[in-house]
Tab-separated table of C-alpha atoms in Angstrom:
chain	number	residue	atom	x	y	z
A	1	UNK	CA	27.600	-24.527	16.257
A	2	UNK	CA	27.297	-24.186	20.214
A	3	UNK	CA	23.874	-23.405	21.155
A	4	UNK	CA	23.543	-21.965	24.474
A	5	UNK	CA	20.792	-22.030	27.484
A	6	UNK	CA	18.592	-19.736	27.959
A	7	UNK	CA	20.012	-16.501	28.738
A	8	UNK	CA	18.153	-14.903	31.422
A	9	UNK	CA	20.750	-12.874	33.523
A	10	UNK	CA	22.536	-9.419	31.969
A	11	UNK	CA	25.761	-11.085	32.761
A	12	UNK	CA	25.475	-13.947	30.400
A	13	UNK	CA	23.920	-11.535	28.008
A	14	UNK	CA	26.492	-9.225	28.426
A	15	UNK	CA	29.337	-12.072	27.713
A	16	UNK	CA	27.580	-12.947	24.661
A	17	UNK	CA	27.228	-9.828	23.472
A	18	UNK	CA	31.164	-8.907	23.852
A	19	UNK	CA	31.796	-12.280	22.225
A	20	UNK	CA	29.611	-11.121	19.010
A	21	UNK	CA	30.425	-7.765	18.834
A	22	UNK	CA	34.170	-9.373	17.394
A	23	UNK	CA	31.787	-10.960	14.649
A	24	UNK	CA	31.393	-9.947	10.939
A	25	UNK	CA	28.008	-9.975	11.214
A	26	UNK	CA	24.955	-11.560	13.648
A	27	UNK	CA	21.433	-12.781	12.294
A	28	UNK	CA	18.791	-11.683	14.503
A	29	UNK	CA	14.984	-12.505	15.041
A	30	UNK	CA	12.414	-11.649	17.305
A	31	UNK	CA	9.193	-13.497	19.124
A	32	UNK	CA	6.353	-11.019	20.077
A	33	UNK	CA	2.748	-10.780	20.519
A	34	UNK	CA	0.599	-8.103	19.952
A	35	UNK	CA	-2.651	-9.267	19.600
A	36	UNK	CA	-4.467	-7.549	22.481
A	37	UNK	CA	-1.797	-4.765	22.639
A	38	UNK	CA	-0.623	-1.120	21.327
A	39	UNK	CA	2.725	-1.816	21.592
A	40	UNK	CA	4.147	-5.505	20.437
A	41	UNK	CA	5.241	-6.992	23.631
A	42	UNK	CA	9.208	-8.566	22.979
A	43	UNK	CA	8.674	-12.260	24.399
A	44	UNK	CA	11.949	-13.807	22.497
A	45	UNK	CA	15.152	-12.943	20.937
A	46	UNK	CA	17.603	-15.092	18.967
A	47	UNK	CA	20.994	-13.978	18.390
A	48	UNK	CA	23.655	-15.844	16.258
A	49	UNK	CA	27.046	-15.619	14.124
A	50	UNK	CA	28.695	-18.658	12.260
A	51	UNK	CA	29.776	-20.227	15.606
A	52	UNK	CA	27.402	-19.529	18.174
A	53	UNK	CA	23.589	-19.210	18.866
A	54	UNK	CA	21.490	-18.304	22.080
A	55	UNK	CA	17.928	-17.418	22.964
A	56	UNK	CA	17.358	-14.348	25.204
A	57	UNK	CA	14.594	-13.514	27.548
A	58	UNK	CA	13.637	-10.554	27.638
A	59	UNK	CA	10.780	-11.206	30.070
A	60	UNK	CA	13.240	-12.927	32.930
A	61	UNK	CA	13.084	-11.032	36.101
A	62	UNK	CA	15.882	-7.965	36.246
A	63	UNK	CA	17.458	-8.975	32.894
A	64	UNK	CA	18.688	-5.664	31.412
A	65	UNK	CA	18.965	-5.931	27.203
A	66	UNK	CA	21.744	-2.892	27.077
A	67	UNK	CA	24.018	-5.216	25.830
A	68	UNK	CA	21.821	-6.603	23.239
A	69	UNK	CA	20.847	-3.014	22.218
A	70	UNK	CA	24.416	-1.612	22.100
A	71	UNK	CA	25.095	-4.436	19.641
A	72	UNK	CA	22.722	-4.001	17.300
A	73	UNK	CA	21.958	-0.147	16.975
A	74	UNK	CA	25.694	1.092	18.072
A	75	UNK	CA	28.109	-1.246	17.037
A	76	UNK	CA	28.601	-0.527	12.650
A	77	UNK	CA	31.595	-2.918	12.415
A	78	UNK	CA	28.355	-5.514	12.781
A	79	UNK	CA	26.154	-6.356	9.923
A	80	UNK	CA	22.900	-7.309	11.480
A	81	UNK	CA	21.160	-10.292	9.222
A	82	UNK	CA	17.133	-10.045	9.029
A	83	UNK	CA	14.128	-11.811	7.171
A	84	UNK	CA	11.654	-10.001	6.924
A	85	UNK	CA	12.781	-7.927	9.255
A	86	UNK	CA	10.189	-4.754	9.501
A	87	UNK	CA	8.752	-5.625	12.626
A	88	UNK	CA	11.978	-7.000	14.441
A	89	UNK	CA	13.514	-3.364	13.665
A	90	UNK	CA	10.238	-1.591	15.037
A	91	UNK	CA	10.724	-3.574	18.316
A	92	UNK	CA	14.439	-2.393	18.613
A	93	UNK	CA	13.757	1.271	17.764
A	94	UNK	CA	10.858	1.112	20.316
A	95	UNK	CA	13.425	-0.397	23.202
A	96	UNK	CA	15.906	2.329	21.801
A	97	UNK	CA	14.891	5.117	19.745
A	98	UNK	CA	17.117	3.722	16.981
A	99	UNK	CA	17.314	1.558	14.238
A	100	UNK	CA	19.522	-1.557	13.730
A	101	UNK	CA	22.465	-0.297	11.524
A	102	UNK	CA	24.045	-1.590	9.121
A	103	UNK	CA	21.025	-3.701	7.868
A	104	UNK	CA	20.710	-7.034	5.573
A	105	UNK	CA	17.235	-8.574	5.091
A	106	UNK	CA	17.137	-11.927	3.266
A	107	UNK	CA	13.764	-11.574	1.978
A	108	UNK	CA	14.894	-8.175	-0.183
A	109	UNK	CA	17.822	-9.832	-0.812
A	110	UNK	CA	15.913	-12.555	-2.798
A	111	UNK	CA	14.397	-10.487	-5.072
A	112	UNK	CA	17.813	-9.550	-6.254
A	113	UNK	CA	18.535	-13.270	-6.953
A	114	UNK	CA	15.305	-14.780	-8.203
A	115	UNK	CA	11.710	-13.668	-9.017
A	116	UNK	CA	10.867	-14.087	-5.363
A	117	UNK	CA	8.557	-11.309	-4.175
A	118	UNK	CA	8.070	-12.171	-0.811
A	119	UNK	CA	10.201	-15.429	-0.030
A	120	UNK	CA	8.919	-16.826	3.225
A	121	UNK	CA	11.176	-17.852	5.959
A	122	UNK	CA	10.585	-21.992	5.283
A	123	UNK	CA	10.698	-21.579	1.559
A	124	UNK	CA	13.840	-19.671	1.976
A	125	UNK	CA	15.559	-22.322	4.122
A	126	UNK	CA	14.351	-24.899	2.118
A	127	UNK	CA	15.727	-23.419	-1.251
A	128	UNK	CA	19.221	-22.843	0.255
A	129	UNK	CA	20.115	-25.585	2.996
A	130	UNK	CA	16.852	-28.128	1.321
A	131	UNK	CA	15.725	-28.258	4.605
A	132	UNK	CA	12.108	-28.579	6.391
A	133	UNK	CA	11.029	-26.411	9.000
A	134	UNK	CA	8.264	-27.907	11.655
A	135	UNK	CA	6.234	-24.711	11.750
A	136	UNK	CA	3.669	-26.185	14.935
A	137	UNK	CA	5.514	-23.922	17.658
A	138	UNK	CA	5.194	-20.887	15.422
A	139	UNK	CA	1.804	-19.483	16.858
A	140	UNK	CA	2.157	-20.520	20.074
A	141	UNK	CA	1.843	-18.122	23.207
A	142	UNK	CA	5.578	-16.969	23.439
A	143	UNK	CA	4.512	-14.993	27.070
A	144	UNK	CA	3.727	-17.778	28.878
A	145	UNK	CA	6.502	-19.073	30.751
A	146	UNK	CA	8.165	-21.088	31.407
A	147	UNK	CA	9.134	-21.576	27.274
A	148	UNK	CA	9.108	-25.615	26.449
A	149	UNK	CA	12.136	-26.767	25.066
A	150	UNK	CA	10.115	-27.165	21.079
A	151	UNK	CA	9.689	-23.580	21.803
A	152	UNK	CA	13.206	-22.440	21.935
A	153	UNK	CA	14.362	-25.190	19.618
A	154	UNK	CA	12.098	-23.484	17.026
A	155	UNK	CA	13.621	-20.165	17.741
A	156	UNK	CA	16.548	-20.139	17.830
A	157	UNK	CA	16.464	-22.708	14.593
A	158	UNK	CA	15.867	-19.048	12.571
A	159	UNK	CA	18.492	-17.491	13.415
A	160	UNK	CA	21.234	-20.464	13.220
A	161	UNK	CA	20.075	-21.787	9.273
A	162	UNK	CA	20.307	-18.110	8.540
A	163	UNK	CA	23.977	-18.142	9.785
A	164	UNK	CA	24.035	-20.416	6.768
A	165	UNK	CA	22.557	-18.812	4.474
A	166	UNK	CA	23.376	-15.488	4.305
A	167	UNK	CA	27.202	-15.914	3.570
A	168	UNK	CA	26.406	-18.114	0.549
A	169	UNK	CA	23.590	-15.245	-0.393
A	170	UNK	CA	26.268	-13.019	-0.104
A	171	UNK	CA	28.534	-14.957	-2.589
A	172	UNK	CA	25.827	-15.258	-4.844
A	173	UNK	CA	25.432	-11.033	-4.864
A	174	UNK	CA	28.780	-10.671	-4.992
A	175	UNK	CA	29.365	-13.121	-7.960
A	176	UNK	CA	26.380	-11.514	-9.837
A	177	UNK	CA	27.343	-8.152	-8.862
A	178	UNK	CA	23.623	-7.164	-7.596
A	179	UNK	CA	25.059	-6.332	-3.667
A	180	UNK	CA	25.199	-2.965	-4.841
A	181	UNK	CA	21.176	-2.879	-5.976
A	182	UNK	CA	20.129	-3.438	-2.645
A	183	UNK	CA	22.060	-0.840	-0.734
A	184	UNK	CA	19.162	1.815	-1.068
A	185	UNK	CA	16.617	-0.423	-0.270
A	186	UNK	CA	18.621	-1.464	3.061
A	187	UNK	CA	18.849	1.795	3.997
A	188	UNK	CA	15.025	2.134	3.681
A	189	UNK	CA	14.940	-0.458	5.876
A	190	UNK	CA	16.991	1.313	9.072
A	191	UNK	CA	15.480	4.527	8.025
A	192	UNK	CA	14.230	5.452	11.708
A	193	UNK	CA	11.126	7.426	9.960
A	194	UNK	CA	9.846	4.801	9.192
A	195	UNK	CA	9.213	3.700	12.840
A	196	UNK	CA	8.754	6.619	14.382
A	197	UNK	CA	5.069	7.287	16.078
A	198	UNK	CA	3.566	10.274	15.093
A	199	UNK	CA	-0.106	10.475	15.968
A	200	UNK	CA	-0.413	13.716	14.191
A	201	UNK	CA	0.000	11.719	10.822
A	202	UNK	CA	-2.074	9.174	11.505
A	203	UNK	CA	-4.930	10.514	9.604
A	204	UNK	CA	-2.929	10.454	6.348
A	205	UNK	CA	-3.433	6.504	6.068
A	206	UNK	CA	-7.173	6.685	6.785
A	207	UNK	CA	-9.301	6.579	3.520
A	208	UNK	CA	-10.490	10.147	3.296
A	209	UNK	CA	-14.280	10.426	3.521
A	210	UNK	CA	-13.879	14.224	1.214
A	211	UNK	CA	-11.683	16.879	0.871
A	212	UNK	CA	-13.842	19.612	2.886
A	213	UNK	CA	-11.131	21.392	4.729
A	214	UNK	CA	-13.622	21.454	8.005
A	215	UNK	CA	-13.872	16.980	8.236
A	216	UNK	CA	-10.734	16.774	7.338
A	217	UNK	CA	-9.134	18.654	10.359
A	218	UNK	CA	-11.698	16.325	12.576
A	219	UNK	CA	-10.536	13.033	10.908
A	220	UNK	CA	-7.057	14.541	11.784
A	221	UNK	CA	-8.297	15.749	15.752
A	222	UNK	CA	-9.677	12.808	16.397
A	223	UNK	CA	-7.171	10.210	14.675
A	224	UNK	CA	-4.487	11.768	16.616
A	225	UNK	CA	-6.817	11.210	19.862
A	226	UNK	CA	-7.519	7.696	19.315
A	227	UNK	CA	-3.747	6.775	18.911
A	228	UNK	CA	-3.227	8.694	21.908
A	229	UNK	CA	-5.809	6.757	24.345
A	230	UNK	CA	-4.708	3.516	22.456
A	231	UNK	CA	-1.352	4.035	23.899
A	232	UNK	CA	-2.214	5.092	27.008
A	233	UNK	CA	-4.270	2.094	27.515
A	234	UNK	CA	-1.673	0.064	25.108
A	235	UNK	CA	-4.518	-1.648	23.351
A	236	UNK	CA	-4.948	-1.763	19.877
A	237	UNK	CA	-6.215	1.134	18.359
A	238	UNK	CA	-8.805	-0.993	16.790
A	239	UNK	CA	-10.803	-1.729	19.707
A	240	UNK	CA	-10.968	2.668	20.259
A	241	UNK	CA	-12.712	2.531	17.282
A	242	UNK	CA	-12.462	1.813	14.055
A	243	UNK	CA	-11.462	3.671	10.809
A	244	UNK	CA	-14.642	3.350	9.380
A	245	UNK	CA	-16.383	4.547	12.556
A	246	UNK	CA	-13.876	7.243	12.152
A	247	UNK	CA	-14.314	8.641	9.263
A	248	UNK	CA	-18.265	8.483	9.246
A	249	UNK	CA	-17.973	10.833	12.898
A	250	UNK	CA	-15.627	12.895	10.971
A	251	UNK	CA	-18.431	13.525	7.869
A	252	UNK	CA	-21.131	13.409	10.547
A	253	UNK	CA	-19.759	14.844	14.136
A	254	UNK	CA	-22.781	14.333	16.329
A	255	UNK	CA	-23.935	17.466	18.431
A	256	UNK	CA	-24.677	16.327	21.776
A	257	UNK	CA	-22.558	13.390	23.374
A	258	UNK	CA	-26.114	11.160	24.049
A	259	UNK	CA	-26.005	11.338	20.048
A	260	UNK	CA	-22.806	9.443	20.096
A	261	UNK	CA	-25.492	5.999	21.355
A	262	UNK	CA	-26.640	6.378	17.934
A	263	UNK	CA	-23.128	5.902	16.269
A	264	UNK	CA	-22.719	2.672	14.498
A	265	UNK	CA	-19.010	0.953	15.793
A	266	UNK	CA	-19.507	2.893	19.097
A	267	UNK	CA	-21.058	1.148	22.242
A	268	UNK	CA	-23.991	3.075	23.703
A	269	UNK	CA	-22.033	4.004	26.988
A	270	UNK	CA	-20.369	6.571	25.421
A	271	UNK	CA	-23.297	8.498	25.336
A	272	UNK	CA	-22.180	9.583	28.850
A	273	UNK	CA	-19.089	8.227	29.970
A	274	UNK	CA	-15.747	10.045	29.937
A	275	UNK	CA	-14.575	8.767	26.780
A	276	UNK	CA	-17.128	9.808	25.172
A	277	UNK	CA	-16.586	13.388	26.613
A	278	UNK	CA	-13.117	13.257	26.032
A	279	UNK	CA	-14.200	12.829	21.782
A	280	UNK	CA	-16.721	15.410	22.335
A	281	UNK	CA	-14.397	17.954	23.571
A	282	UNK	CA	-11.772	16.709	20.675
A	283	UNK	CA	-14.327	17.458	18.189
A	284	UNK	CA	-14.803	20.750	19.394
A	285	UNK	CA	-11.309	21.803	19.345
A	286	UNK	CA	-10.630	20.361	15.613
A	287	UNK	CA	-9.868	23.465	13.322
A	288	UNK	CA	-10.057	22.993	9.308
A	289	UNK	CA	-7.579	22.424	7.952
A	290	UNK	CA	-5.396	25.409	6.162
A	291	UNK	CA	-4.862	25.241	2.255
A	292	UNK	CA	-1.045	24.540	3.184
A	293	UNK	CA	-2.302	21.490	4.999
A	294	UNK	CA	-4.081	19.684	2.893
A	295	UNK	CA	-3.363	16.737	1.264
A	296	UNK	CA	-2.126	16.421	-2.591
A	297	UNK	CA	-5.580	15.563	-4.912
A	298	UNK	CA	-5.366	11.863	-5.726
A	299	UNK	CA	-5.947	11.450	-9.334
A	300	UNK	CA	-8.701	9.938	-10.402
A	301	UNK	CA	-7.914	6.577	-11.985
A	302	UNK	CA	-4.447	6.318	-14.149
A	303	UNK	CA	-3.951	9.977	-15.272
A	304	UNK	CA	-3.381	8.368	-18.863
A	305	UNK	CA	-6.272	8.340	-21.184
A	306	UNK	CA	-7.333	5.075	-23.201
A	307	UNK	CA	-3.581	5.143	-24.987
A	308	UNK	CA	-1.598	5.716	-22.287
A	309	UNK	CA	-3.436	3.084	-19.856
A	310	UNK	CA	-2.642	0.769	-23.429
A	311	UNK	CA	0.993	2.120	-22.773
A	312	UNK	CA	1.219	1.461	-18.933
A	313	UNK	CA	-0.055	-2.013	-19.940
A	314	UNK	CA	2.790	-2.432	-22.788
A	315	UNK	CA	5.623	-1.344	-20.098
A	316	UNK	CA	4.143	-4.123	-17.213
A	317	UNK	CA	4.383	-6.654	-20.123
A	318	UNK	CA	8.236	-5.684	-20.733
A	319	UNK	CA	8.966	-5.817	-16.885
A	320	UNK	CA	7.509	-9.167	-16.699
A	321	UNK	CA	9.783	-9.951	-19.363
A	322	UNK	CA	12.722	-8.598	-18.105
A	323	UNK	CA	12.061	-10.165	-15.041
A	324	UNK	CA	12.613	-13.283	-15.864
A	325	UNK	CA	15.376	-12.510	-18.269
A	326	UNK	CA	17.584	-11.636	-15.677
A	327	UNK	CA	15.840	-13.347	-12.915
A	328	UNK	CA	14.992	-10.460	-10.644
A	329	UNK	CA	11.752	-9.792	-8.408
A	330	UNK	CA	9.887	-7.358	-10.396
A	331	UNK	CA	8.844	-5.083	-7.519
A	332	UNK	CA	12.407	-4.725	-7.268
A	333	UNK	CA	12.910	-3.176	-10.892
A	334	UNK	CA	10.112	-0.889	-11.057
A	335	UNK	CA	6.328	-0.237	-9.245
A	336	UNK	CA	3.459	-0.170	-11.185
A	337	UNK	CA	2.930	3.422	-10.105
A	338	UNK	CA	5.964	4.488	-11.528
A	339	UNK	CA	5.518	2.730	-14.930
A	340	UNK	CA	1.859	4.411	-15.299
A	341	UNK	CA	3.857	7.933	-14.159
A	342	UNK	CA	6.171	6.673	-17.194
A	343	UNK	CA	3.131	6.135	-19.373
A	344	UNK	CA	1.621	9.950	-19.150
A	345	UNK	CA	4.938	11.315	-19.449
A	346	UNK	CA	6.557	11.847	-16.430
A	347	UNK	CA	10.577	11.728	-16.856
A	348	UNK	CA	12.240	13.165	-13.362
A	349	UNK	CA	11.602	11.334	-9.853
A	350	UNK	CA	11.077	8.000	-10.933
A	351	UNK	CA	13.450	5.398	-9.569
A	352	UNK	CA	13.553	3.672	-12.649
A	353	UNK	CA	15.331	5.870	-14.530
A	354	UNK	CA	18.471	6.237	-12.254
A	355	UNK	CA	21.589	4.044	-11.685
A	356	UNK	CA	21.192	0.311	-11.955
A	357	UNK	CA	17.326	0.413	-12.879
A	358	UNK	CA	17.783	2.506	-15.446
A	359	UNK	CA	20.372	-0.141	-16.549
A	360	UNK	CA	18.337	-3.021	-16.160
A	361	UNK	CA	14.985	-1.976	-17.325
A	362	UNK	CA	14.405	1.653	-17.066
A	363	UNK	CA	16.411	2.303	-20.826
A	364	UNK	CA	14.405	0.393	-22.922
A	365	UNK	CA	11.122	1.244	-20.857
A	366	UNK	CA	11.643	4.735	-21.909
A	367	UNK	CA	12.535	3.603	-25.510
A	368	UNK	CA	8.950	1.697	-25.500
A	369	UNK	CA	7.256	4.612	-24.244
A	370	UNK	CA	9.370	6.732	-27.194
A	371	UNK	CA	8.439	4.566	-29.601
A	372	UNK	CA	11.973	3.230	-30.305
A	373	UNK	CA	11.255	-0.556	-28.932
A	374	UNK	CA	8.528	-2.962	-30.360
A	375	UNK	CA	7.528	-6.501	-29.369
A	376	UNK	CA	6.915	-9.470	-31.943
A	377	UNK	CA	6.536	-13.070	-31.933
A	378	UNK	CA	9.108	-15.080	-33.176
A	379	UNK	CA	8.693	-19.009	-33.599
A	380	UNK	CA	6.035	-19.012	-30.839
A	381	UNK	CA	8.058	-16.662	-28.664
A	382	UNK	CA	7.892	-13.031	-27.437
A	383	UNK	CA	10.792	-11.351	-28.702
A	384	UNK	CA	11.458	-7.397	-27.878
A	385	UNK	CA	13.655	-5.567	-30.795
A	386	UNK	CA	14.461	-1.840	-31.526
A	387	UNK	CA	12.393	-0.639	-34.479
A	388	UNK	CA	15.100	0.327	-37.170
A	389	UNK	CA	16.380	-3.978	-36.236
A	390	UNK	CA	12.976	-5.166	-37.194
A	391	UNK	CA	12.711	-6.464	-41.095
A	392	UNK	CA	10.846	-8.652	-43.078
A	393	UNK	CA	11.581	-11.920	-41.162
A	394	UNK	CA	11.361	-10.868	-37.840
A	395	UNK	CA	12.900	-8.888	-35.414
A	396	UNK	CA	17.133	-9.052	-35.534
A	397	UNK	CA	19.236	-9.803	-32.728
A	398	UNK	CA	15.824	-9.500	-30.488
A	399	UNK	CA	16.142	-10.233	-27.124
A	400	UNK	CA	14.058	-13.158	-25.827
A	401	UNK	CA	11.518	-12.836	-23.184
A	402	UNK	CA	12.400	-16.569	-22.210
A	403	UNK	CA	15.755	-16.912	-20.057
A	404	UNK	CA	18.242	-19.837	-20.362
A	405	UNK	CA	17.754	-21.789	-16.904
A	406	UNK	CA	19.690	-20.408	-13.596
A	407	UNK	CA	22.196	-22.179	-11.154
A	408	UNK	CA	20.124	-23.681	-8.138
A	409	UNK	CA	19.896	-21.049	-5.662
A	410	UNK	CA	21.789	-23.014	-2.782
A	411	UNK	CA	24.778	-23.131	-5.055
């Protein structure tokens, strides 16, 4: 594979790009720090099909990334290859507005092939190629130029063993027939709402401190006001103030702006500075909020009773099972939200009822839950059986909760 300089002109990156739009697909990665700020600051990218590899800088004088960016969100005769990806595809769709599309991420991917939750990017390579990655540039300061040579070496190292990997991943789906499980989670993946920054919803991921229509509306005033100064300043939204902090103003919004001194999180110079008036007068134009607008009631605990949390338990014991019968991440079969829905008797909007979950796991969940399906133990083994197959010796034709060993992975 050719690795090439550092690009740091639009005119090489624009040459490369042409080169790799004519590819079947590109992996991609991204360096970025965003430590001290609101926005992740792009430092890196690395860019690479079966032939080629480069390392672009975004940070070089004039460079313009156009070409980079009509690549990856324009071009759909391009897969673009991911681990991990999340925050590589926030970066793009904050440069552009749009999402990488098509979509492949190597770390869903595994879950399709193995019991892998989470597969890191070293464990990954080292299951597939056996190889050993020297993780001692990974936290270093990718701003600080110029990059050292270990630095790009590292980086662009991501990109070119995943060149590798992901067609014999995709030979591996294709051979198992499981491609087809991960199209809707892909999609989740490019799904621009899922990146898009709307400071009017940032109260819905704050721990509510009650549902009084009145603090609600000012944890949602002044949410929506600390995202906006934390962008403005682009500094993390952390070091406005914190959710706690939040909250607690929200239950307990202080009456004078010298009151704010006596606010635990808050530094006493709000008390009369112009952030501190800027909350006050945020506070004061907070409405409650309407009866359309407030959120759904959590339930309290697993809306089950004693049996049906005994049930929920029963169907996480037959995923675990099934898991490892066919060798699949569990996550990926069914959430433990959805199997304690299953429990108290919820049949319509749960993903594991429908197409290949439903297959997989979600039929004989619901026979469980029905009453059809019974576990037993077999010559030291957990064995699962339908009820009219179950006799005096044992369950019949029971399947076992023990598979027969896999195919290495790299194969």
């Amino acid at each position: 594979m050719k690795i090439h300089p550092l690009i740091t002109t639009t005119a090489a990156l624009a040459d490369l790009c042409e080169r790799l739009a004519k590819s079947d697909f590109v992996t991609v990665d991204t360096e970025f720090m965003r430590e001290n700020t609101y926005w992740p600051e792009l430092c890196l990218v690395q860019i690479a099909n079966e032939e080629e590899a480069a390392a672009i800088d975004p940070l070089a004088p004039g460079i313009d990334l156009s070409p980079m960016l009509d690549l990856l969100v324009d071009n759909e005769d391009v897969l673009k290859v991911f681990h991990a990806g999340g925050q590589d595809v926030e970066i793009i769709y904050n440069l552009s507005g749009r999402t990488p599309h098509p979509i492949f991420d190597t770390q869903i991917a595994m879950m399709a092939l193995s019991q892998s939750e989470q597969i890191g990017y070293s464990n990954l390579v080292e299951a597939w190629l056996g190889l050993s990655i020297d993780k001692g540039a990974r936290f270093t300061d990718w701003s600080r130029r110029p990059l050292t040579e270990r630095q790009i070496e590292y980086a662009i190292g991501d990109v070119t063993h995943l060149s590798k990997i992901f067609p014999r991943m995709l030979k591996r789906l294709i051979k198992t027939g499981r491609g087809e499980w991960l199209d809707i989670e892909m999609e989740k993946l490019a799904d621009p709402e899922n990146y898009r920054n709307d400071p009017g919803k940032v109260w819905e991921k704050i721990r509510p401190p009650s549902r009084n229509p009145a603090v609600l509306g000012r944890l949602r005033a002044i949410a929506a006001w600390r995202e906006a100064e934390a962008m403005d300043k682009n500094i993390p939204r952390g070091r406005i103030m914190r959710d706690e902090t939040l909250a607690d103003i929200a239950s307990h919004p202080p009456r004078e702006q010298h009151d704010l001194a006596k606010v635990r999180g808050l530094s006493t110079g709000w008390k009369d500075n112009d952030i501190g008036r800027r909350l006050m007068q945020t506070l004061a134009d907070a409405k409650p909020l309407t009866e359309a607008e407030m959120p759904p009631r959590a339930p309290r605990g697993a809306p089950l009773g004693k049996e049906g949390a005994l049930v929920a338990d029963l169907l996480k014991l037959l995923l675990k099972i099934r898991s490892r019968e066919i060798d699949v991440a569990s996550r990926l079969l069914a959430r433990s939200d959805d199997l304690e829905a299953l429990a108290a008797g919820q049949r319509k909007g749960l993903a594991l009822l429908e197409t290949w979950r439903y297959e997989q796991f979600g039929r004989d969940a619901l026979e469980l839950v029905e009453g059809r399906l019974a576990f037993a133990v077999v010559n030291g083994k957990l064995k699962m059986a339908h009820i009219d197959q179950i006799g005096n010796n044992g369950p019949a034709k029971a399947t076992p909760a023990e598979p027969e060993a896999d195919e290495p992975l790299g194969e």
